[in-house]
Amino acid sequence: MATSNNFDLSRCSLNTATIKHATLEEAAMAAAAAGYGAVGLWRDRVQEVGAEKAGRIVRAAGLEVSSLCRGGFFTALDAGRARVAVDDNRRAVDEAAAVGAGELILVVGGLPANPEPGMGASPDAGRPERDLGAARERVSLRLAELVPYAREGGVRLVLEPMHPLFCADRGVVSTLGQALDIAAPFAATEVGVVVDTYHVWWDPQLAASIARAGAEGRLAAFQVCDWVLPLKQDTLNSRGYVGDGYIDFATITGWVRDAGYTGAVETEIFNTDIWARPFTEVVEHVAADYAKYVLPYLD
Amino acid sequence: MATSNNFDLSRCSLNTATIKHATLEEAAMAAAAAGYGAVGLWRDRVQEVGAEKAGRIVRAAGLEVSSLCRGGFFTALDAGRARVAVDDNRRAVDEAAAVGAGELILVVGGLPANPEPGMGASPDAGRPERDLGAARERVSLRLAELVPYAREGGVRLVLEPMHPLFCADRGVVSTLGQALDIAAPFAATEVGVVVDTYHVWWDPQLAASIARAGAEGRLAAFQVCDWVLPLKQDTLNSRGYVGDGYIDFATITGWVRDAGYTGAVETEIFNTDIWARPFTEVVEHVAADYAKYVLPYLD
């Protein structure tokens, strides 16, 4: 498939979060019309129509599903919240299988709040838990609980290292090397890793870790968006179009290529300004950036 | 020395940036009155009175100088700006020697802007340079140029790894391990590293890197402040009092202690709200936090 500009967009994937306000059908139509080869899906849009129907919509548009976002949030301290997380992750695995996504991306969760003040509460009640090492161990434990269920469903779990900016509140897995260490006890077909440029671009060990991910057969997904400054007050939704910021896509794409990755390249941008633009405009912009900053370095 | 609360504050140091609007004399008086053993100085306050007089003010207050902040900004692309940086760093070394600081802390600089558009300008003119690897190499090269001058002045250069949040615009050295790698070609008496909790708390390799810094004799300074959320729009000035956020000071202080560090613990908080408070209040608050969250884990 190709746009009128004749770029090869067969490996170009649109993560639906980039046009957050589109329905799944609108997103699939827009991606297909622009010549994309795949879409990456968020669970909210999948759940709106049901996972099986969501899969049919994507296939009818002639697209692959590159991934499903997201499960995880493994770091709860109390048994009740941990149980809720396990149940939700099992549903996410089911949805991934039903929608035809071979992979479920996991955002592992940040430092949880301590239980609220009450009878016998600790002096830290209601304040953030600070034991980062323990939170990271809970990620490993709860991942181990989920792996057999995902294996049965034919879904690979994919750990997403997150920028250290988000260590406190969203993801205590902060580097690709750490994600690979957490994945190590499991088969490569069971637990993989995703390289999201926004999260890992700064890492002095990135080249080595990408090569390691490839050599271990765990390089499951490649997501792109740019680091732009100033950050917005809402740091989570402060990402930029590929090419608008500081990230060296030529170099990182080359590392991913050299690691043997042949899958889709998903553009995933959280940005309130971009969400406010017409879907078609965003989809064309993303494709043009892909063609300029990523595609030349993929082969 | 001790406050009326009888905490041992002999290793407690006030970085003057924590009470940014105080003159050097006001800062020294406030720290001495509260029983601190040392102050860490910023160059602006030192330059206001001259480095030799600044040293006399601090000594007259019965305080040590734990460090001088800061030199660095080594990443300029063009020869003109690089020259300006070298000259400024030599002045910083002179000031450190004159003020009686054995150590000059270096913030290495971010990704520079490309030269502005003009005759023969590249397509990237005026946009950020994206070659992070090359910027990091320039840090090593310009550090090597500065080391002989600092050695002659009897000043140790101290690399500060910065939170990856600041990789693009302030510091391309992002982990303690990377700082140690950059320091490796030099003697431990020539180039050390600083552990600033705000910058490194999230690092999954932090325990190992602190131990390595100790074993190599490069652990030159320990600075503390907390990671609090939400970040302010002005991310640089968004730090919190020790104990108000997510950082596990007991654990990190223990690692620093076990690495053999016996120097001062500098509280350095950049926060516009704290800057707006009376100096005495801030200095007492910092001392109380030090006594609660750091001191018990130092010995």
Coordinates of C-alpha atoms in Angstrom, one line a residue:
Chain A
M1 CA 0.0 0.0 0.0
A2 CA 1.1 3.5 -0.6
T3 CA -0.1 7.1 -0.5
S4 CA -0.3 9.2 -3.6
N5 CA 3.2 10.2 -2.7
N6 CA 4.3 6.6 -3.3
F7 CA 5.9 6.2 0.1
D8 CA 5.9 2.6 1.2
L9 CA 3.7 2.7 4.3
S10 CA 3.3 -1.0 4.7
R11 CA 5.1 -0.9 8.0
C12 CA 3.6 2.4 9.1
S13 CA 1.1 2.0 11.9
L14 CA -1.2 4.5 13.5
N15 CA -1.7 4.2 17.2
T16 CA -5.2 5.2 17.8
A17 CA -4.2 7.3 20.8
T18 CA -2.7 9.8 18.3
I19 CA -6.2 10.6 17.1
K20 CA -7.7 10.0 20.5
H21 CA -11.2 11.4 19.7
A22 CA -11.8 9.1 16.7
T23 CA -13.9 6.0 17.0
L24 CA -12.1 2.8 16.1
E25 CA -13.9 2.8 12.7
E26 CA -12.9 6.4 12.0
A27 CA -9.3 5.6 12.9
A28 CA -9.2 2.5 10.8
M29 CA -10.7 4.3 7.8
A30 CA -8.4 7.2 8.1
A31 CA -5.3 5.0 8.4
A32 CA -6.4 2.8 5.4
A33 CA -7.2 5.8 3.3
A34 CA -3.7 7.2 3.9
G35 CA -2.1 3.9 2.9
Y36 CA -1.0 2.7 6.4
G37 CA -0.3 -1.0 6.9
A38 CA -1.4 -1.3 10.5
V39 CA -3.0 0.3 13.5
G40 CA -2.1 0.0 17.2
L41 CA -5.2 -0.1 19.4
W42 CA -6.2 1.3 22.8
R43 CA -8.5 -0.7 24.9
D44 CA -11.1 2.0 25.4
R45 CA -11.8 2.1 21.6
V46 CA -11.8 -1.7 21.4
Q47 CA -14.2 -2.0 24.3
E48 CA -16.7 0.4 22.8
V49 CA -17.4 -2.0 20.0
G50 CA -16.3 -5.3 21.5
A51 CA -13.0 -6.9 20.7
E52 CA -14.2 -9.3 18.0
K53 CA -16.0 -6.7 16.1
A54 CA -13.0 -4.4 16.5
G55 CA -10.9 -7.0 14.9
R56 CA -13.3 -7.3 12.0
I57 CA -13.4 -3.5 11.5
V58 CA -9.6 -3.4 11.3
R59 CA -9.3 -6.4 8.9
A60 CA -12.1 -5.0 6.7
A61 CA -10.0 -1.9 6.3
G62 CA -7.2 -4.0 5.1
L63 CA -5.0 -3.3 8.1
E64 CA -3.0 -5.4 10.6
V65 CA -3.2 -4.9 14.4
S66 CA 0.3 -4.0 15.5
S67 CA -0.4 -4.0 19.2
L68 CA -3.0 -3.5 22.0
C69 CA -2.4 -0.9 24.7
R70 CA -2.4 -1.6 27.5
G71 CA -2.3 -3.8 30.5
G72 CA 0.0 -3.6 33.5
F73 CA -0.3 -1.3 36.6
F74 CA 1.2 -4.1 38.7
T75 CA 2.5 -2.1 41.6
A76 CA -0.4 -1.9 44.0
L77 CA 0.5 -2.5 47.7
D78 CA -2.8 -3.9 49.0
A79 CA -4.2 -7.2 48.0
G80 CA -7.5 -5.8 46.9
R81 CA -6.1 -3.4 44.3
A82 CA -3.6 -6.1 43.2
R83 CA -6.5 -8.5 42.5
V84 CA -8.3 -5.8 40.5
A85 CA -5.2 -5.4 38.4
V86 CA -4.8 -9.1 37.8
D87 CA -8.4 -9.4 36.7
D88 CA -8.1 -6.4 34.4
N89 CA -4.9 -7.8 32.8
R90 CA -6.6 -11.1 32.1
R91 CA -9.4 -9.2 30.4
A92 CA -6.8 -7.3 28.4
V93 CA -5.2 -10.6 27.3
D94 CA -8.6 -11.8 26.2
E95 CA -9.2 -8.6 24.2
A96 CA -5.8 -8.9 22.6
A97 CA -6.5 -12.4 21.5
A98 CA -10.0 -11.5 20.2
V99 CA -8.9 -8.5 18.3
G100 CA -6.1 -10.3 16.6
A101 CA -3.2 -8.5 18.4
G102 CA -0.4 -10.9 19.1
E103 CA 1.0 -8.5 21.7
L104 CA -0.3 -6.7 24.8
I105 CA 1.8 -3.7 25.9
L106 CA 2.2 -3.3 29.6
V107 CA 2.7 0.0 31.5
V108 CA 3.9 -1.4 34.8
G109 CA 2.7 1.3 37.2
G110 CA 4.4 3.8 39.5
L111 CA 4.9 4.1 43.3
P112 CA 1.5 3.4 44.9
A113 CA 0.0 5.5 47.6
N114 CA 0.1 3.9 51.0
P115 CA -3.3 2.9 52.4
E116 CA -5.3 5.9 53.7
P117 CA -5.1 6.8 57.4
G118 CA -7.2 4.6 59.7
M119 CA -7.0 2.1 62.5
G120 CA -3.4 0.9 62.9
A121 CA -2.3 3.0 59.9
S122 CA 1.4 3.6 59.5
P123 CA 2.8 7.2 59.8
D124 CA 3.1 7.2 56.0
A125 CA -0.6 6.5 55.5
G126 CA -1.9 8.3 52.4
R127 CA 1.6 9.4 51.4
P128 CA 3.5 7.9 48.5
E129 CA 5.2 4.6 49.1
R130 CA 8.9 5.2 48.6
D131 CA 10.4 1.7 48.3
L132 CA 11.2 1.7 44.6
G133 CA 13.0 -1.6 44.8
A134 CA 10.0 -3.4 46.4
A135 CA 7.7 -1.9 43.7
R136 CA 10.0 -3.2 41.0
E137 CA 9.9 -6.6 42.6
R138 CA 6.1 -6.6 42.6
V139 CA 6.2 -6.0 38.9
S140 CA 8.2 -9.2 38.4
L141 CA 5.9 -11.2 40.7
R142 CA 2.7 -10.1 39.0
L143 CA 4.2 -10.5 35.6
A144 CA 5.0 -14.1 36.5
E145 CA 1.3 -14.6 37.6
L146 CA 0.1 -13.3 34.2
V147 CA 2.4 -15.1 31.9
P148 CA 0.7 -18.5 31.9
Y149 CA -2.7 -17.0 31.2
A150 CA -1.3 -14.9 28.3
R151 CA 0.6 -17.9 26.9
E152 CA -2.6 -19.9 26.8
G153 CA -4.3 -17.0 25.0
G154 CA -1.5 -16.8 22.4
V155 CA -0.6 -13.3 23.5
R156 CA 2.9 -12.0 24.1
L157 CA 3.2 -9.6 27.0
V158 CA 5.4 -6.6 26.1
L159 CA 7.1 -4.5 28.8
E160 CA 7.3 -0.8 28.2
P161 CA 10.2 1.0 29.8
M162 CA 9.0 4.6 30.6
H163 CA 10.9 7.8 30.8
P164 CA 12.2 8.4 34.3
L165 CA 10.0 11.5 34.3
F166 CA 7.1 9.0 35.0
C167 CA 8.9 6.7 37.5
A168 CA 7.0 8.0 40.4
D169 CA 3.5 7.9 39.0
R170 CA 3.2 5.6 36.0
G171 CA 6.1 3.3 35.4
V172 CA 8.9 2.0 37.6
V173 CA 10.6 0.3 34.7
S174 CA 12.8 3.1 33.5
T175 CA 15.3 1.6 31.0
L176 CA 15.2 -0.9 28.2
G177 CA 18.0 -2.9 30.0
Q178 CA 15.9 -3.1 33.1
A179 CA 12.9 -4.3 31.1
L180 CA 15.1 -7.0 29.5
D181 CA 16.3 -8.1 33.0
I182 CA 12.7 -8.4 34.2
A183 CA 11.8 -10.3 31.0
A184 CA 14.8 -12.7 31.3
P185 CA 13.1 -15.4 33.4
F186 CA 10.5 -15.9 30.7
A187 CA 10.6 -17.2 27.1
A188 CA 11.1 -14.6 24.4
T189 CA 7.7 -15.7 23.0
E190 CA 6.1 -15.0 26.4
V191 CA 7.6 -11.6 27.3
G192 CA 9.0 -9.0 25.0
V193 CA 9.9 -5.3 25.2
V194 CA 8.8 -2.2 23.3
V195 CA 11.2 0.6 22.2
D196 CA 9.2 3.9 22.4
T197 CA 11.6 6.7 21.4
Y198 CA 10.0 9.2 23.8
H199 CA 10.8 7.0 26.8
V200 CA 14.3 5.8 25.9
W201 CA 16.0 8.3 23.6
W202 CA 18.2 9.7 26.3
D203 CA 19.6 6.4 27.6
P204 CA 23.4 6.2 27.2
Q205 CA 23.0 2.4 27.0
L206 CA 20.3 2.4 24.4
A207 CA 22.3 1.1 21.4
A208 CA 23.5 -1.9 23.5
S209 CA 20.1 -2.6 25.0
I210 CA 18.4 -2.5 21.6
A211 CA 21.0 -4.9 20.2
R212 CA 20.5 -7.1 23.2
A213 CA 16.7 -7.1 22.8
G214 CA 17.1 -8.2 19.2
A215 CA 19.6 -10.9 20.1
E216 CA 17.2 -12.2 22.7
G217 CA 14.3 -12.2 20.3
R218 CA 12.3 -9.8 22.5
L219 CA 12.1 -6.7 20.3
A220 CA 8.3 -6.8 20.0
A221 CA 7.3 -3.3 19.0
F222 CA 8.8 0.1 17.9
Q223 CA 6.8 3.2 18.8
V224 CA 7.8 6.7 17.7
C225 CA 7.1 10.3 18.7
D226 CA 9.3 13.2 19.6
W227 CA 10.6 15.0 22.7
V228 CA 9.6 18.6 22.4
L229 CA 10.2 21.5 24.8
P230 CA 8.9 23.2 26.8
L231 CA 7.0 20.3 28.4
K232 CA 3.3 21.1 29.0
Q233 CA 2.0 21.3 32.6
D234 CA 0.3 18.0 31.7
T235 CA 3.5 16.2 31.1
L236 CA 1.9 13.0 30.0
N237 CA 0.3 14.7 26.9
S238 CA 3.3 16.7 25.9
R239 CA 4.7 14.6 23.0
G240 CA 5.5 15.9 19.6
Y241 CA 5.3 14.9 16.0
V242 CA 8.3 12.9 14.8
G243 CA 10.9 15.4 13.6
D244 CA 9.7 18.4 15.7
G245 CA 12.0 17.8 18.6
Y246 CA 15.3 16.5 19.9
I247 CA 15.2 12.8 19.1
D248 CA 17.6 11.4 16.5
F249 CA 15.2 9.0 14.6
A250 CA 17.8 8.1 12.0
T251 CA 20.2 6.7 14.5
I252 CA 17.6 4.9 16.7
T253 CA 15.8 3.5 13.7
G254 CA 19.1 2.2 12.5
W255 CA 19.7 0.4 15.8
V256 CA 16.3 -1.1 15.7
R257 CA 16.8 -2.3 12.1
D258 CA 20.2 -3.7 12.9
A259 CA 18.7 -5.6 15.8
G260 CA 16.6 -7.5 13.2
Y261 CA 13.3 -5.8 13.8
T262 CA 11.0 -6.2 10.8
G263 CA 7.6 -5.3 12.4
A264 CA 5.4 -2.2 12.3
V265 CA 6.5 1.3 13.4
E266 CA 3.7 2.8 15.4
T267 CA 3.4 6.5 15.8
E268 CA 1.9 7.2 19.2
I269 CA 1.5 10.8 20.2
F270 CA -0.3 12.1 23.3
N271 CA -0.8 15.8 22.7
T272 CA -4.0 17.8 23.3
D273 CA -3.2 20.2 20.5
I274 CA -2.9 17.3 18.0
W275 CA -6.0 15.7 19.3
A276 CA -7.9 18.9 18.5
R277 CA -7.0 18.7 14.8
P278 CA -9.0 16.9 12.1
F279 CA -8.1 13.2 11.9
T280 CA -7.2 13.3 8.2
E281 CA -4.7 16.1 8.7
V282 CA -3.0 14.3 11.6
V283 CA -2.9 11.0 9.7
E284 CA -1.3 12.6 6.7
H285 CA 1.2 14.5 8.9
V286 CA 2.2 11.4 10.7
A287 CA 2.7 9.5 7.4
A288 CA 4.8 12.3 5.9
D289 CA 7.0 12.4 9.1
Y290 CA 7.4 8.6 8.9
A291 CA 8.4 8.8 5.3
K292 CA 11.0 11.5 6.1
Y293 CA 12.5 10.5 9.4
V294 CA 12.0 6.8 9.8
L295 CA 11.4 4.9 6.5
P296 CA 14.8 5.8 4.9
Y297 CA 16.6 4.1 7.9
L298 CA 14.4 0.9 8.1
D299 CA 16.1 -1.1 5.4
Chain B
M1 CA 27.8 22.3 66.1
A2 CA 24.2 21.6 66.9
T3 CA 20.8 23.3 66.9
S4 CA 18.8 23.7 70.1
N5 CA 17.3 20.3 69.1
N6 CA 20.7 18.7 69.5
F7 CA 20.9 17.2 66.1
D8 CA 24.4 16.8 64.8
L9 CA 24.4 19.1 61.8
S10 CA 28.2 19.1 61.3
R11 CA 27.8 17.3 57.9
C12 CA 24.6 19.3 57.0
S13 CA 25.3 21.8 54.2
L14 CA 23.0 24.5 52.8
N15 CA 23.3 25.1 49.1
T16 CA 22.8 28.8 48.7
A17 CA 20.4 28.2 45.8
T18 CA 17.9 26.9 48.3
I19 CA 17.5 30.4 49.6
K20 CA 18.3 32.0 46.2
H21 CA 17.4 35.5 47.2
A22 CA 19.8 35.7 50.1
T23 CA 23.1 37.4 49.8
L24 CA 26.1 35.2 50.6
E25 CA 26.5 36.9 53.9
E26 CA 22.8 36.3 54.8
A27 CA 23.0 32.7 53.7
A28 CA 26.2 32.1 55.8
M29 CA 24.7 33.8 58.8
A30 CA 21.5 31.8 58.6
A31 CA 23.3 28.5 58.1
A32 CA 25.6 29.2 61.0
A33 CA 22.8 30.2 63.3
A34 CA 21.0 27.0 62.6
G35 CA 24.1 25.0 63.4
Y36 CA 25.0 23.8 59.9
G37 CA 28.6 22.7 59.2
A38 CA 28.9 23.9 55.7
V39 CA 27.5 25.8 52.7
G40 CA 27.5 25.0 49.0
L41 CA 27.9 28.1 47.0
W42 CA 26.6 29.4 43.6
R43 CA 28.9 31.5 41.5
D44 CA 26.5 34.5 41.2
R45 CA 26.6 35.0 45.0
V46 CA 30.3 34.5 45.1
Q47 CA 30.9 36.9 42.2
E48 CA 28.8 39.6 43.9
V49 CA 31.4 40.0 46.7
G50 CA 34.5 38.5 45.0
A51 CA 35.7 35.0 45.6
E52 CA 38.3 35.8 48.2
K53 CA 36.0 37.9 50.3
A54 CA 33.3 35.2 49.9
G55 CA 35.7 32.6 51.4
R56 CA 36.4 34.9 54.3
I57 CA 32.7 35.4 54.9
V58 CA 32.1 31.7 55.1
R59 CA 35.1 31.0 57.3
A60 CA 34.2 33.9 59.6
A61 CA 30.8 32.2 60.1
G62 CA 32.6 29.0 61.1
L63 CA 31.5 27.1 58.0
E64 CA 33.2 24.9 55.4
V65 CA 32.6 25.3 51.7
S66 CA 31.2 22.0 50.5
S67 CA 31.2 22.8 46.8
L68 CA 31.0 25.5 44.2
C69 CA 28.2 25.4 41.6
R70 CA 28.8 25.4 38.7
G71 CA 30.9 25.1 35.6
G72 CA 30.3 23.0 32.5
F73 CA 28.0 23.7 29.5
F74 CA 30.5 21.9 27.3
T75 CA 28.3 21.0 24.4
A76 CA 28.4 24.0 22.1
L77 CA 28.8 23.2 18.4
D78 CA 30.5 26.3 17.2
A79 CA 34.0 27.2 18.0
G80 CA 33.0 30.7 19.3
R81 CA 30.6 29.4 21.9
A82 CA 33.0 26.6 22.9
R83 CA 35.7 29.2 23.5
V84 CA 33.4 31.2 25.7
A85 CA 32.6 28.1 27.7
V86 CA 36.3 27.2 28.2
D87 CA 37.0 30.7 29.4
D88 CA 34.1 30.7 31.8
N89 CA 35.1 27.3 33.2
R90 CA 38.6 28.6 33.9
R91 CA 37.2 31.5 35.8
A92 CA 35.0 29.0 37.7
V93 CA 38.1 27.0 38.7
D94 CA 39.8 30.2 39.8
E95 CA 36.8 31.1 41.9
A96 CA 36.6 27.7 43.4
A97 CA 40.3 27.9 44.5
A98 CA 39.9 31.4 45.8
V99 CA 36.8 30.6 47.8
G100 CA 38.3 27.5 49.3
A101 CA 36.1 25.0 47.6
G102 CA 38.1 22.0 46.7
E103 CA 35.4 21.0 44.1
L104 CA 33.7 22.6 41.2
I105 CA 30.4 20.9 40.1
L106 CA 29.8 20.7 36.3
V107 CA 26.5 20.7 34.6
V108 CA 27.6 19.5 31.2
G109 CA 25.0 21.1 28.9
G110 CA 22.2 19.9 26.6
L111 CA 21.8 19.5 22.9
P112 CA 22.8 22.8 21.4
A113 CA 20.9 24.7 18.7
N114 CA 22.3 24.5 15.3
P115 CA 23.7 27.8 13.9
E116 CA 21.0 30.2 12.8
P117 CA 19.9 30.2 9.2
G118 CA 22.2 32.1 6.9
M119 CA 24.5 31.7 3.9
G120 CA 25.3 28.0 3.4
A121 CA 23.2 27.0 6.4
S122 CA 22.1 23.5 6.8
P123 CA 18.4 22.5 6.5
D124 CA 18.5 22.1 10.3
A125 CA 19.7 25.7 10.9
G126 CA 18.2 27.1 14.1
R127 CA 16.7 23.7 15.0
P128 CA 18.1 21.6 17.8
E129 CA 21.1 19.5 17.1
R130 CA 20.0 15.8 17.5
D131 CA 23.3 13.9 17.6
L132 CA 23.3 13.0 21.3
G133 CA 26.3 10.8 20.9
A134 CA 28.4 13.6 19.4
A135 CA 27.3 16.0 22.1
R136 CA 28.4 13.5 24.7
E137 CA 31.7 13.1 23.0
R138 CA 32.2 16.9 23.1
V139 CA 31.7 16.7 26.9
S140 CA 34.6 14.3 27.2
L141 CA 36.8 16.4 24.9
R142 CA 36.2 19.7 26.7
L143 CA 36.5 18.1 30.1
A144 CA 39.9 16.8 29.0
E145 CA 40.9 20.4 28.0
L146 CA 39.8 21.7 31.5
V147 CA 41.4 19.1 33.7
P148 CA 45.0 20.3 33.5
Y149 CA 44.0 23.8 34.5
A150 CA 41.9 22.6 37.4
R151 CA 44.7 20.3 38.6
E152 CA 47.0 23.3 38.7
G153 CA 44.4 25.2 40.7
G154 CA 44.0 22.4 43.2
V155 CA 40.3 22.0 42.2
R156 CA 38.6 18.7 41.5
L157 CA 36.0 18.8 38.7
V158 CA 32.8 17.0 39.6
L159 CA 30.4 15.7 37.0
E160 CA 26.7 16.0 37.8
P161 CA 24.5 13.4 36.0
M162 CA 21.1 15.1 35.5
H163 CA 17.7 13.6 35.3
P164 CA 16.8 12.5 31.8
L165 CA 14.0 15.1 32.0
F166 CA 16.9 17.6 31.3
C167 CA 18.8 15.7 28.7
A168 CA 17.7 17.9 25.8
D169 CA 18.3 21.3 27.3
R170 CA 20.7 21.1 30.3
G171 CA 22.6 17.9 30.7
V172 CA 23.4 15.1 28.3
V173 CA 25.0 13.1 31.1
S174 CA 22.0 11.1 32.4
T175 CA 23.2 8.4 34.8
L176 CA 25.8 8.1 37.4
G177 CA 27.3 5.1 35.5
Q178 CA 27.7 7.3 32.4
A179 CA 29.4 10.0 34.5
L180 CA 31.8 7.5 35.9
D181 CA 32.6 6.3 32.4
I182 CA 33.4 9.8 31.3
A183 CA 35.5 10.4 34.4
A184 CA 37.4 7.1 33.9
P185 CA 40.3 8.5 31.8
F186 CA 41.2 10.9 34.6
A187 CA 42.6 10.4 38.1
A188 CA 40.1 10.3 40.9
T189 CA 41.7 13.4 42.4
E190 CA 41.0 15.2 39.1
V191 CA 37.4 14.2 38.2
G192 CA 34.7 13.1 40.6
V193 CA 31.0 12.7 40.5
V194 CA 28.1 14.1 42.6
V195 CA 25.0 12.1 43.6
D196 CA 22.0 14.4 43.6
T197 CA 19.0 12.4 44.6
Y198 CA 16.7 14.4 42.4
H199 CA 18.6 13.4 39.3
V200 CA 19.4 9.8 40.0
W201 CA 16.8 8.4 42.4
W202 CA 14.9 6.4 39.6
D203 CA 18.0 4.7 38.2
P204 CA 17.8 0.9 38.4
Q205 CA 21.6 0.7 38.5
L206 CA 22.0 3.4 41.2
A207 CA 23.1 1.1 44.1
A208 CA 25.8 -0.4 41.9
S209 CA 26.9 2.9 40.5
I210 CA 27.2 4.5 43.9
A211 CA 29.3 1.6 45.1
R212 CA 31.5 1.9 42.0
A213 CA 31.9 5.7 42.6
G214 CA 33.1 4.9 46.2
A215 CA 35.4 2.1 45.1
E216 CA 36.9 4.4 42.5
G217 CA 37.4 7.3 45.0
R218 CA 35.2 9.6 42.9
L219 CA 32.2 10.2 45.2
A220 CA 32.8 13.9 45.7
A221 CA 29.5 15.3 46.8
F222 CA 26.0 14.2 47.9
Q223 CA 23.1 16.6 47.3
V224 CA 19.5 16.0 48.4
C225 CA 16.1 17.3 47.5
D226 CA 12.8 15.4 46.7
W227 CA 10.8 14.5 43.6
V228 CA 7.4 16.0 44.1
L229 CA 4.4 15.9 41.8
P230 CA 2.8 17.5 39.9
L231 CA 5.9 19.1 38.2
K232 CA 5.6 22.8 37.8
Q233 CA 5.5 24.2 34.3
D234 CA 8.9 25.5 35.1
T235 CA 10.4 22.0 35.5
L236 CA 13.8 23.2 36.6
N237 CA 12.4 24.9 39.7
S238 CA 10.0 22.1 40.8
R239 CA 11.9 20.3 43.5
G240 CA 10.7 19.6 47.0
Y241 CA 11.9 19.5 50.6
V242 CA 13.4 16.2 51.5
G243 CA 10.6 13.9 52.7
D244 CA 7.8 15.6 50.8
G245 CA 8.0 13.4 47.7
Y246 CA 8.8 10.0 46.4
I247 CA 12.5 9.6 47.1
D248 CA 13.7 6.9 49.5
F249 CA 16.4 8.9 51.4
A250 CA 17.0 6.1 53.9
T251 CA 18.1 3.7 51.2
I252 CA 20.1 6.1 49.0
T253 CA 21.8 7.6 52.1
G254 CA 22.7 4.1 53.2
W255 CA 24.3 3.3 49.8
V256 CA 26.3 6.6 49.9
R257 CA 27.4 5.7 53.5
D258 CA 28.4 2.2 52.5
A259 CA 30.4 3.6 49.6
G260 CA 32.6 5.3 52.2
Y261 CA 31.4 8.8 51.7
T262 CA 32.2 11.0 54.8
G263 CA 31.6 14.5 53.3
A264 CA 28.9 17.0 53.6
V265 CA 25.2 16.5 52.6
E266 CA 24.1 19.5 50.7
T267 CA 20.4 20.4 50.5
E268 CA 19.8 22.1 47.1
I269 CA 16.2 22.9 46.3
F270 CA 15.2 24.9 43.3
N271 CA 11.6 26.0 44.1
T272 CA 10.0 29.3 43.6
D273 CA 7.6 28.8 46.5
I274 CA 10.5 28.0 48.9
W275 CA 12.5 31.0 47.6
A276 CA 9.5 33.2 48.5
R277 CA 9.7 32.1 52.2
P278 CA 11.8 33.8 54.9
F279 CA 15.4 32.5 54.9
T280 CA 15.3 31.4 58.6
E281 CA 12.2 29.4 58.1
V282 CA 13.7 27.5 55.1
V283 CA 17.0 26.9 56.9
E284 CA 15.2 25.4 60.0
H285 CA 13.0 23.3 57.7
V286 CA 15.9 21.9 55.8
A287 CA 17.8 21.1 59.0
A288 CA 14.7 19.3 60.5
D289 CA 14.3 17.2 57.3
Y290 CA 18.0 16.4 57.3
A291 CA 17.8 15.2 60.9
K292 CA 14.7 13.1 60.1
Y293 CA 15.4 11.6 56.7
V294 CA 19.2 11.6 56.2
L295 CA 21.2 11.8 59.5
P296 CA 19.9 8.5 60.9
Y297 CA 21.3 6.7 57.9
L298 CA 24.7 8.4 57.6
D299 CA 26.6 6.4 60.2

